[in-house]
Short mmCIF file of C-alpha atoms in Angstrom, two decimals:
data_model
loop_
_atom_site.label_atom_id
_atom_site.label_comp_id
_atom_site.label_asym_id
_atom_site.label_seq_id
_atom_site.Cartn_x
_atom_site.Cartn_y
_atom_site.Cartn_z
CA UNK A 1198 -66.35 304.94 -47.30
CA UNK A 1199 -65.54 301.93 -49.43
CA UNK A 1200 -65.13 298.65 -47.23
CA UNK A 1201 -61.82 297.24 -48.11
CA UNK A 1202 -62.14 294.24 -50.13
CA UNK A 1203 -61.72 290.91 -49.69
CA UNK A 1204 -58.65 289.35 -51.90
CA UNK A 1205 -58.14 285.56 -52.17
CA UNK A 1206 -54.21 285.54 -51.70
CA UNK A 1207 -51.58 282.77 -51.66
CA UNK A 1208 -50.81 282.02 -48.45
CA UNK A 1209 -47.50 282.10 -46.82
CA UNK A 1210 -46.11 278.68 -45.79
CA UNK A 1211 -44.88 279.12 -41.77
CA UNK A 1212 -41.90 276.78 -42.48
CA UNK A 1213 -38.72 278.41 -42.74
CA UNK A 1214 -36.51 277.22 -45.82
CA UNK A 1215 -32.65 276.37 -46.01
CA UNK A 1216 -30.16 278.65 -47.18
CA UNK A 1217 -28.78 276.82 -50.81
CA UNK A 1218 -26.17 278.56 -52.83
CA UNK A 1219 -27.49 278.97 -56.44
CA UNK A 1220 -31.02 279.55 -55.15
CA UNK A 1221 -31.81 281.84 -52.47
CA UNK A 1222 -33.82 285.08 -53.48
CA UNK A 1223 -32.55 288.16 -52.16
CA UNK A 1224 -35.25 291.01 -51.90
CA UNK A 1225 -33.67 294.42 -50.99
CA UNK A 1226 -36.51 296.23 -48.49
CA UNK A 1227 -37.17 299.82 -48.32
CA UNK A 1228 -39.17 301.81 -45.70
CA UNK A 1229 -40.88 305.28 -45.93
CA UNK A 1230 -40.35 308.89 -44.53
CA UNK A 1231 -41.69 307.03 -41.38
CA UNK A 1232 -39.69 304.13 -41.20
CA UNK A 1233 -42.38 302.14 -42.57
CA UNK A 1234 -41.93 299.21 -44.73
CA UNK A 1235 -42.94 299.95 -47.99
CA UNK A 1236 -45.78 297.79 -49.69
CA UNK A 1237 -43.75 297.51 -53.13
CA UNK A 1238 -41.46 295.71 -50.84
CA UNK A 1239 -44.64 293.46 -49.17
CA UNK A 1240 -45.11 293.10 -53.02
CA UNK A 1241 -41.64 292.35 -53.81
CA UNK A 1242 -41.48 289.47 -51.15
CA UNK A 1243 -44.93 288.09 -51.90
CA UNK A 1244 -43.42 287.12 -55.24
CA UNK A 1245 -40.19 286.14 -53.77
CA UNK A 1246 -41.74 283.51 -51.32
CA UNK A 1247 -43.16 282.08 -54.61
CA UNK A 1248 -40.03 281.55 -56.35
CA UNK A 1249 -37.64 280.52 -53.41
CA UNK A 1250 -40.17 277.73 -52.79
CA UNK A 1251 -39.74 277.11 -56.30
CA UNK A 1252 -36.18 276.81 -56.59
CA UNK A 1253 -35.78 275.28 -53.18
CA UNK A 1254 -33.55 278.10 -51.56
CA UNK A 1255 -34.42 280.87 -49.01
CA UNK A 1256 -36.35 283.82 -49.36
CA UNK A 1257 -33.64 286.66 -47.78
CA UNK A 1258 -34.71 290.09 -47.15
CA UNK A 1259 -31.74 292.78 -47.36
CA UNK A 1260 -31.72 296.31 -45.73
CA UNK A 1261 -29.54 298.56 -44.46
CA UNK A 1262 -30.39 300.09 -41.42
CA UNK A 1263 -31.81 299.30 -38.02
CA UNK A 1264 -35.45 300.06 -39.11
CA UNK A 1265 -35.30 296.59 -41.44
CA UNK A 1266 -34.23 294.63 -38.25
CA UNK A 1267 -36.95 296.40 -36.01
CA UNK A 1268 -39.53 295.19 -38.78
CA UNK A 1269 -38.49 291.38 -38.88
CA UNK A 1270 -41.68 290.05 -37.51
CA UNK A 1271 -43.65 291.78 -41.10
CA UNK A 1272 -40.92 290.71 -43.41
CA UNK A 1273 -40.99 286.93 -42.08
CA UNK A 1274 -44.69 287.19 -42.30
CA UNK A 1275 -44.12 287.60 -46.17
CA UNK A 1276 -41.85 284.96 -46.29
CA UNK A 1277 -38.45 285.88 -45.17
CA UNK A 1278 -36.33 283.12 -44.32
CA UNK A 1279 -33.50 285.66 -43.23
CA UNK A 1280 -33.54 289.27 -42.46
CA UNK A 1281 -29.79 290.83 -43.24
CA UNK A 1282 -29.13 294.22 -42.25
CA UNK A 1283 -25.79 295.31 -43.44
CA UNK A 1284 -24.19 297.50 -41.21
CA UNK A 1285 -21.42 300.72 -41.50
CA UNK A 1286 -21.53 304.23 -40.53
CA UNK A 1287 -21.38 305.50 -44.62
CA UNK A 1288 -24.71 303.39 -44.98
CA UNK A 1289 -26.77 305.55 -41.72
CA UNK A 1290 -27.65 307.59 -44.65
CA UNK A 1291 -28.65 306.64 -48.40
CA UNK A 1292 -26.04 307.18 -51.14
CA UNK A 1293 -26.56 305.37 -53.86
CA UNK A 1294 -22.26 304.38 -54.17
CA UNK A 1295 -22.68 302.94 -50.76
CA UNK A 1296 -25.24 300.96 -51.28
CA UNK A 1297 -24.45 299.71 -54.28
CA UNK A 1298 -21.01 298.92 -52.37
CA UNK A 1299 -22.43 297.23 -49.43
CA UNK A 1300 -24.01 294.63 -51.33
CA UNK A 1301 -21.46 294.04 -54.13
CA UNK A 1302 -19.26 292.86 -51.22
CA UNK A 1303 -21.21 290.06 -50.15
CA UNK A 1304 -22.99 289.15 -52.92
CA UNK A 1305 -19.81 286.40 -54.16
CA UNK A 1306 -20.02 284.99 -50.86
CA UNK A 1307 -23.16 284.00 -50.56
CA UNK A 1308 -24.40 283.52 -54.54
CA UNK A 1309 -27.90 283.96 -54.67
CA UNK A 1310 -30.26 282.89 -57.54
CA UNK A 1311 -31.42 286.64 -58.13
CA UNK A 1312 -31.96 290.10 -56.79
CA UNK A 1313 -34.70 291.73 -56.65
CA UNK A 1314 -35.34 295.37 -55.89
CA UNK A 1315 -38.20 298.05 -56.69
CA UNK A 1316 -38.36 300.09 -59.21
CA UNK A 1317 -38.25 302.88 -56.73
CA UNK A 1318 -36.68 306.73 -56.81
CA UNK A 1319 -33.83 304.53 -54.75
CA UNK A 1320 -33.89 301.57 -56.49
CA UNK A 1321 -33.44 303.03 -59.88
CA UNK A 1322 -30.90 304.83 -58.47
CA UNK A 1323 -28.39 302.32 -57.19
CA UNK A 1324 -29.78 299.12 -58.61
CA UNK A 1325 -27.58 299.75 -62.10
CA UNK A 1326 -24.52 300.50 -59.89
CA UNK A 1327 -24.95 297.46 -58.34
CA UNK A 1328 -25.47 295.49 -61.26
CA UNK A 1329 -22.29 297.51 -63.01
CA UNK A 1330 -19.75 296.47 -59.88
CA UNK A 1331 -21.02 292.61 -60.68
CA UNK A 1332 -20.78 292.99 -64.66
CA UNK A 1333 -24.03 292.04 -64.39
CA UNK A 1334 -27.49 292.14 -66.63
CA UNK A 1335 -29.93 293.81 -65.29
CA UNK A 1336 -33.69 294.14 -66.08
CA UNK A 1337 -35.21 297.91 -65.51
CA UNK A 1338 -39.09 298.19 -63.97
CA UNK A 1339 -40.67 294.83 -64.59
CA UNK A 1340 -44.21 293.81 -63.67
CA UNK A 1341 -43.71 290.38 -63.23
CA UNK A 1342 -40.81 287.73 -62.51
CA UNK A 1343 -41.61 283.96 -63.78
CA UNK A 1344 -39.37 280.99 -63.83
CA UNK A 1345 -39.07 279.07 -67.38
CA UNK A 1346 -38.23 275.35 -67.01
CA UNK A 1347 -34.29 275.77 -66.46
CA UNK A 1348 -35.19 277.90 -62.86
CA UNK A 1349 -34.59 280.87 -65.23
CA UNK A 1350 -35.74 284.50 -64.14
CA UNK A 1351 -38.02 285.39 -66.34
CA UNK A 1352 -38.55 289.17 -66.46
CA UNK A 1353 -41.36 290.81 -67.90
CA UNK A 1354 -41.10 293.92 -69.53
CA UNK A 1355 -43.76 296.26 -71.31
CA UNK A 1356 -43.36 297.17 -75.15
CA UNK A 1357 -44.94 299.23 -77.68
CA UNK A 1358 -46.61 301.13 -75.28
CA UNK A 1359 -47.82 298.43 -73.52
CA UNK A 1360 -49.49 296.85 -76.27
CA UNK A 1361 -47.42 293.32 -75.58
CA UNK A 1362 -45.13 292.20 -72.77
CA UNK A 1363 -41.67 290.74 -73.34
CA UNK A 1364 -39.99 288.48 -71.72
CA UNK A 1365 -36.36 289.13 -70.64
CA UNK A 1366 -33.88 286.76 -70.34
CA UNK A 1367 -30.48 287.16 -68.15
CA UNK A 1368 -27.03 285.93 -69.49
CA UNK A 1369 -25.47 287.05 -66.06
CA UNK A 1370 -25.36 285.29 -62.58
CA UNK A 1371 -27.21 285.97 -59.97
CA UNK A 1372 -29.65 287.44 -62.01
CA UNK A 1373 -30.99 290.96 -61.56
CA UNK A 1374 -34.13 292.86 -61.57
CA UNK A 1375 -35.73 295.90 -60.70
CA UNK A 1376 -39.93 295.59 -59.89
CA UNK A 1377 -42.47 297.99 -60.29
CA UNK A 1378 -44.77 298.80 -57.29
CA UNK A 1379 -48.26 297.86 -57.66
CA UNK A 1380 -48.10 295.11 -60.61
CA UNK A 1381 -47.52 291.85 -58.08
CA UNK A 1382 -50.69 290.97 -55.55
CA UNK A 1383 -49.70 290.72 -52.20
CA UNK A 1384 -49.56 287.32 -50.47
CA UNK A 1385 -51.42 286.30 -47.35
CA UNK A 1386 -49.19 286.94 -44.47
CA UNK A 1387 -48.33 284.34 -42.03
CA UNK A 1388 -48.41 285.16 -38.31
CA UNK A 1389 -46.18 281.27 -37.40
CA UNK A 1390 -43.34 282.39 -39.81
CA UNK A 1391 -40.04 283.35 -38.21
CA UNK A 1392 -36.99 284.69 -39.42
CA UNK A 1393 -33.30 284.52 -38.92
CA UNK A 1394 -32.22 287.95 -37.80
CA UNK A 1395 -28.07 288.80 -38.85
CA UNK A 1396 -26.46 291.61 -39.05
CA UNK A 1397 -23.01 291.94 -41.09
CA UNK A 1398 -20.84 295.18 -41.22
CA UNK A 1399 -19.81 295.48 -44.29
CA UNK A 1400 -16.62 297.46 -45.01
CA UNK A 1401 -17.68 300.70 -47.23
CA UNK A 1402 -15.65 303.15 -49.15
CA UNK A 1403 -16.09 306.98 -47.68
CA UNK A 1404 -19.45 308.47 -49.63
CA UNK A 1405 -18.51 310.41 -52.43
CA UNK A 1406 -21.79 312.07 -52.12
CA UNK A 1407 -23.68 313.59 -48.65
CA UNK A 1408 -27.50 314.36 -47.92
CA UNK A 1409 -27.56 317.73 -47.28
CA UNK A 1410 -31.14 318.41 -46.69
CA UNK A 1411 -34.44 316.66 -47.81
CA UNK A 1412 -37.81 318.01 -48.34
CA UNK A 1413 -41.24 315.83 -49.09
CA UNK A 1414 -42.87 317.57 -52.72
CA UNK A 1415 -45.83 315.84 -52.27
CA UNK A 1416 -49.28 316.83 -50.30
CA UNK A 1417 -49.37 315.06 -47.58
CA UNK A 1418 -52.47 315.82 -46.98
CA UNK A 1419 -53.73 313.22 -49.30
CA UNK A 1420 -53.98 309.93 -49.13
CA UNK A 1421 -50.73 308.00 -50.10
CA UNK A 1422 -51.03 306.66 -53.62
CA UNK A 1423 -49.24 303.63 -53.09
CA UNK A 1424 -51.96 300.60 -51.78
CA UNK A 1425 -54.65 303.36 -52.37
CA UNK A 1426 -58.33 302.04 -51.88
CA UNK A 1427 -59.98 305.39 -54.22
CA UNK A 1428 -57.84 307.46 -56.57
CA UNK A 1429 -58.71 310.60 -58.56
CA UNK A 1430 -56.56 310.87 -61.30
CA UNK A 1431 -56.08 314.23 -63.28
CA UNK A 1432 -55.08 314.99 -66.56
CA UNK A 1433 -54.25 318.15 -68.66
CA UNK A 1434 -57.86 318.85 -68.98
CA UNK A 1435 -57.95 320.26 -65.80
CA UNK A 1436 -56.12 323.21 -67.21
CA UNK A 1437 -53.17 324.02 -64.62
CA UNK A 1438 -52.29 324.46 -60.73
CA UNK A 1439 -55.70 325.85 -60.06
CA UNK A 1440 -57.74 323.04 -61.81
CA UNK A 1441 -55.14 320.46 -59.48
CA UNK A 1442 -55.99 321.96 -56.37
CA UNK A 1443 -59.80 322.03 -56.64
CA UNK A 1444 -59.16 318.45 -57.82
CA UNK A 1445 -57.21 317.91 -54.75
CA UNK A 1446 -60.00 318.87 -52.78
CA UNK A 1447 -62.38 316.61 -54.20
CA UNK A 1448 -59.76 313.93 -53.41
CA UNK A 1449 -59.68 315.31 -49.72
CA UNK A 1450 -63.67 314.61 -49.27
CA UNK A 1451 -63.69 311.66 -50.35
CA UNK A 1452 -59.76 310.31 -48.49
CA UNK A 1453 -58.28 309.64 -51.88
CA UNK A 1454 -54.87 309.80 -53.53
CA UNK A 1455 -54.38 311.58 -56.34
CA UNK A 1456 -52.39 310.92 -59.85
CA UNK A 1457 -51.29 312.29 -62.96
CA UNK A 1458 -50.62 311.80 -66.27
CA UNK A 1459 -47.04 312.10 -67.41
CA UNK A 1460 -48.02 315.27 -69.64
CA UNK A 1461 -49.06 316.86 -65.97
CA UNK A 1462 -46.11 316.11 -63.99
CA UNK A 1463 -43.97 317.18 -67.12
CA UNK A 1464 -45.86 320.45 -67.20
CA UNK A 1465 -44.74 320.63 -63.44
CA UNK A 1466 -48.01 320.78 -61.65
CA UNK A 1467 -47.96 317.77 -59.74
CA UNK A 1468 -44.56 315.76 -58.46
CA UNK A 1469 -43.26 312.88 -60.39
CA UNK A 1470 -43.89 310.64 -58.38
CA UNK A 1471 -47.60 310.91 -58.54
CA UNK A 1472 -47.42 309.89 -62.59
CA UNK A 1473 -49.03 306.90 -63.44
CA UNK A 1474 -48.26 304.81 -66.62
CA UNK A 1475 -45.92 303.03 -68.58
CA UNK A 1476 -42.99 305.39 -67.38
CA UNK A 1477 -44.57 305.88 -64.03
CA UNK A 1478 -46.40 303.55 -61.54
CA UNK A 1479 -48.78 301.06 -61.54
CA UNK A 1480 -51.74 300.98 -59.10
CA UNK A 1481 -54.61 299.17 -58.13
CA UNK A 1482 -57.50 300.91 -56.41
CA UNK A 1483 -60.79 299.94 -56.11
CA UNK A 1484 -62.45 302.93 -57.33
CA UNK A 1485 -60.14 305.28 -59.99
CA UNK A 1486 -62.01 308.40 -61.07
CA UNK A 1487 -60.09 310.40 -63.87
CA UNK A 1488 -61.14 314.15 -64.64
CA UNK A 1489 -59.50 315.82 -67.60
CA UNK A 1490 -57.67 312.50 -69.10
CA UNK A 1491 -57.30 311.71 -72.13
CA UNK A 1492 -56.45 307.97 -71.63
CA UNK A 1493 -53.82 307.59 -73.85
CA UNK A 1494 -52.68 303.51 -73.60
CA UNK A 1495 -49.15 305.18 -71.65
CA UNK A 1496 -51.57 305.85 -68.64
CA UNK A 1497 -54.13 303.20 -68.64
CA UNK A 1498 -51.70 300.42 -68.66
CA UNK A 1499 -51.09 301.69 -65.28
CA UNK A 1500 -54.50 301.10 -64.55
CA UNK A 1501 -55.03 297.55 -65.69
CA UNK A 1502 -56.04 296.33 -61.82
CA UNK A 1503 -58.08 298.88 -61.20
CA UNK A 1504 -61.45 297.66 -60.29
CA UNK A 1505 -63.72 300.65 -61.38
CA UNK A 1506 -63.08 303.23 -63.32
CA UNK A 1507 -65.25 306.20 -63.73
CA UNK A 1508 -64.37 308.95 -66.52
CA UNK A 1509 -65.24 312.65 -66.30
CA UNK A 1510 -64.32 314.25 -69.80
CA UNK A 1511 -66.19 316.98 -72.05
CA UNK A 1512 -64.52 315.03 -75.09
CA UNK A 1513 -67.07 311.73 -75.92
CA UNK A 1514 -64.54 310.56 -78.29
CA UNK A 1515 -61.25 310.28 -75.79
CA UNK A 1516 -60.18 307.21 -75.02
CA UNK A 1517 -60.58 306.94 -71.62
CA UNK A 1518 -64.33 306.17 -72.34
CA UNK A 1519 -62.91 302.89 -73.84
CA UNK A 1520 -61.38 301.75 -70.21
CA UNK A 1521 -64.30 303.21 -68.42
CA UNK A 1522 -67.19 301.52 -66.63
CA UNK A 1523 -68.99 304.68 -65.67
CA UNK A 1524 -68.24 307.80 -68.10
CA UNK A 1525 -69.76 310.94 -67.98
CA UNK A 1526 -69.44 313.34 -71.05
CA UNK A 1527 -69.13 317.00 -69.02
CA UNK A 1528 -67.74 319.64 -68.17
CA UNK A 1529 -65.47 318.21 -65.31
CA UNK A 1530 -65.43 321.83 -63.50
CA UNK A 1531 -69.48 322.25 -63.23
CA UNK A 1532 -69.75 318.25 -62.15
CA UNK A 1533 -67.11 318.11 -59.56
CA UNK A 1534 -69.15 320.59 -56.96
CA UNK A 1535 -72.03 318.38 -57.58
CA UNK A 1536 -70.39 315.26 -56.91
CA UNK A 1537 -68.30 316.59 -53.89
CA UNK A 1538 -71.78 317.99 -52.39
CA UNK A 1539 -73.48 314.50 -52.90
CA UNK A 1540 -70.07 313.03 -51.25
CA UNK A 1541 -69.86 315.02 -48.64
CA UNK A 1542 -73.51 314.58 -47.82
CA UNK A 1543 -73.56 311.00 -47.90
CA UNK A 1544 -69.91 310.76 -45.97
CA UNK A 1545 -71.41 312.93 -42.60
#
C-alpha cells in the first residue's frame, strides 16, 4: 500500500476572527450518505480561511441540519469562525426550493462578502436558485477563488477545453460561487480553533417537492473517489460493462477508486458521478492508472494534480501517452491479470 504523503499545507490560525458586514465568507457544508463532512467542503473552507483573513471578516460555515452542528469541532479546525445551522422542519430533508429559501432569508441581514458552495449534485442544484431569489451573479464550477486589489472575488473558470483559465468577475453583492471538489489543497487543520455554535430557524415555505426514496448507483465496494490515494481510471477502450467490472476488480486488489471518461458514463456503464474532466470532477491521487483512455484534454485537465500517472493503451499514438509518466503500449485485457497477480502477490 502507498504511504500517504506528506503535504506542506497552510496552517490554520487558532484565533477566531470578528464578524464584519461586507466581509465575512460564508461556506455552505455538506456531509455524505454517512453524515460525514465532505472533503470538497474541508476544501471549500481551506480556501475560505484564506480569504476571510484577507478581507478581515469571519470565516462562517452554513448547514442545515443537526449533523453540521455535531461536526463543529472539524469545521473550526478549518477555520470556522461560526458554525450556523438553520433550522425548520421543510429543511430535515433536502429540496433544493428550501434550501435555496432558507438562506435567501438571512442572507440581507447579515451581508456577507461571498458565498461559496461546491459544485456538488446539491450544490448545482440549488446554488442558481439561490442566486435567482438574490438577483444575483453567480459563477458555475470554479477551481479557484482569488481576490484582485479591490477585495474582489475572483473566480476562475476553465475555457477552450481547458486550454486557458478565465477569470470571472461579479457585478452582484455578496458575490457568488460554486467550487469544484478536488482543485483547492486542503489547509492544515488546527486543533486550538473554536467556533461559535448558533442555530436560527428560519421560516420556510411548504416543499413543493418530497424525497420519496433514494438509492446509492455507485459500488460501494470501491474506494470513494473523492480524496482517493490510487485511482484506476477507464475509458471506452475497455469495451463495455464487462471490460468495467474486470477493471473494477483490479481496482478492488489494489483499494482504489475508480473513474471514467465522460464518453463512459454517457454510454451508461459507470454513474455520473464517477466522470472525471472538464464537465466532471477534478482529483488528485497519488497514483492514477488509466486503461482504455484516450486522454482527450476534457479528461486530463481533471488530472492536473495527479502525482503519477501510468497509461495502459494498445494505441502508441493516443494522447494519454503525452500526460503519462509510465505508459505501456498493450493490450490492456492480457496486462491487467499480470499486473493484478504481481499486486496481489506483493499486497499478502
Amino acid at each position: 500500500a502507498l504511504k500517504p504523503r506528506v503535504h506542506k499545507r497552510r496552517p490554520i490560525g487558532s484565533a477566531r476572527r470578528a464578524s464584519k458586514r461586507g466581509r465575512d465568507v460564508w461556506v455552505v457544508c455538506e456531509t455524505d450518505l454517512e453524515g460525514r463532512i465532505t472533503r470538497g467542503t474541508l476544501e471549500l473552507l481551506s480556501r475560505g480561511d484564506e480569504l476571510a483573513t484577507r478581507l478581515g471578516g469571519a470565516m462562517v460555515a452554513i448547514g442545515f441540519d443537526g449533523a453540521v452542528a455535531r461536526h463543529a469541532g472539524l469545521l473550526a479546525s478549518f477555520g470556522a469562525d461560526t458554525v450556523l445551522t438553520l433550522e425548520h422542519p421543510a429543511l430535515n430533508s433536502y429540496t433544493p426550493e428550501g434550501a435555496a429559501e432558507a438562506v435567501a432569508k438571512i442572507v440581507s441581514t447579515h451581508a456577507p462578502w461571498g458565498i461559496l458552495l461546491g459544485a456538488t449534485e446539491r450544490g448545482r442544484d440549488w446554488g442558481p436558485r439561490l442566486a435567482a431569489r438574490l438577483g444575483l451573479g453567480l459563477t458555475g464550477d470554479a477551481i479557484d477563488i482569488e481576490l484582485d486589489s479591490e477585495n474582489r472575488m475572483v473566480a476562475l473558470k476553465p475555457a477552450f477545453g481547458g486550454n486557458i483559465v478565465a477569470p470571472i468577475y461579479s457585478k452582484t453583492f455578496p458575490q457568488m460561487a460554486t467550487v469544484r471538489p478536488g482543485v483547492l489543497e486542503l489547509a492544515a487543520p488546527s486543533e486550538a480553533k473554536q467556533a461559535e455554535v448558533r442555530t436560527v430557524r428560519v421560516e420556510v415555505s411548504p416543499p413543493k417537492s418530497r424525497l420519496l426514496k433514494a438509492h446509492s448507483t455507485l459500488d460501494l465496494t470501491l474506494v470513494p473517489l473523492e480524496g482517493a490515494e490510487i485511482v484506476v481510471g477507464i475509458g471506452t477502450g475497455v469495451g463495455g460493462p464487462e471490460g468495467v467490472a474486470k477493471v473494477a476488480a483490479f481496482a478492488r486488489t489494489l483499494g482504489a477508486a475508480m473513474c471514467a471518461t465522460r464518453r463512459v458514463t454517457d454510454q451508461g456503464w459507470v454513474p455520473r458521478q464517477l466522470q472525471v474532466g472538464l464537465t466532471g470532477k477534478s482529483i488528485d491521487p497519488r497514483l492514477y492508472i488509466a486503461i482504455g483512455v484516450r486522454g482527450a484534454p476534457n479528461h486530463t485537465c481533471g488530472l492536473k494534480r495527479a502525482q503519477t500517472v501510468v497509461a495502459i493503451n494498445n494505441d502508441a499514438d493516443a494522447l494519454i501517452f503525452e500526460r503519462a509518466n509510465v505508459g505501456l503500449v498493450a493490450d490492456w485485457e492480457k496486462v491487467l491479470p499480470a499486473l493484478q497477480d504481481a499486486f496481489q502477490r506483493r499486497l499478502r
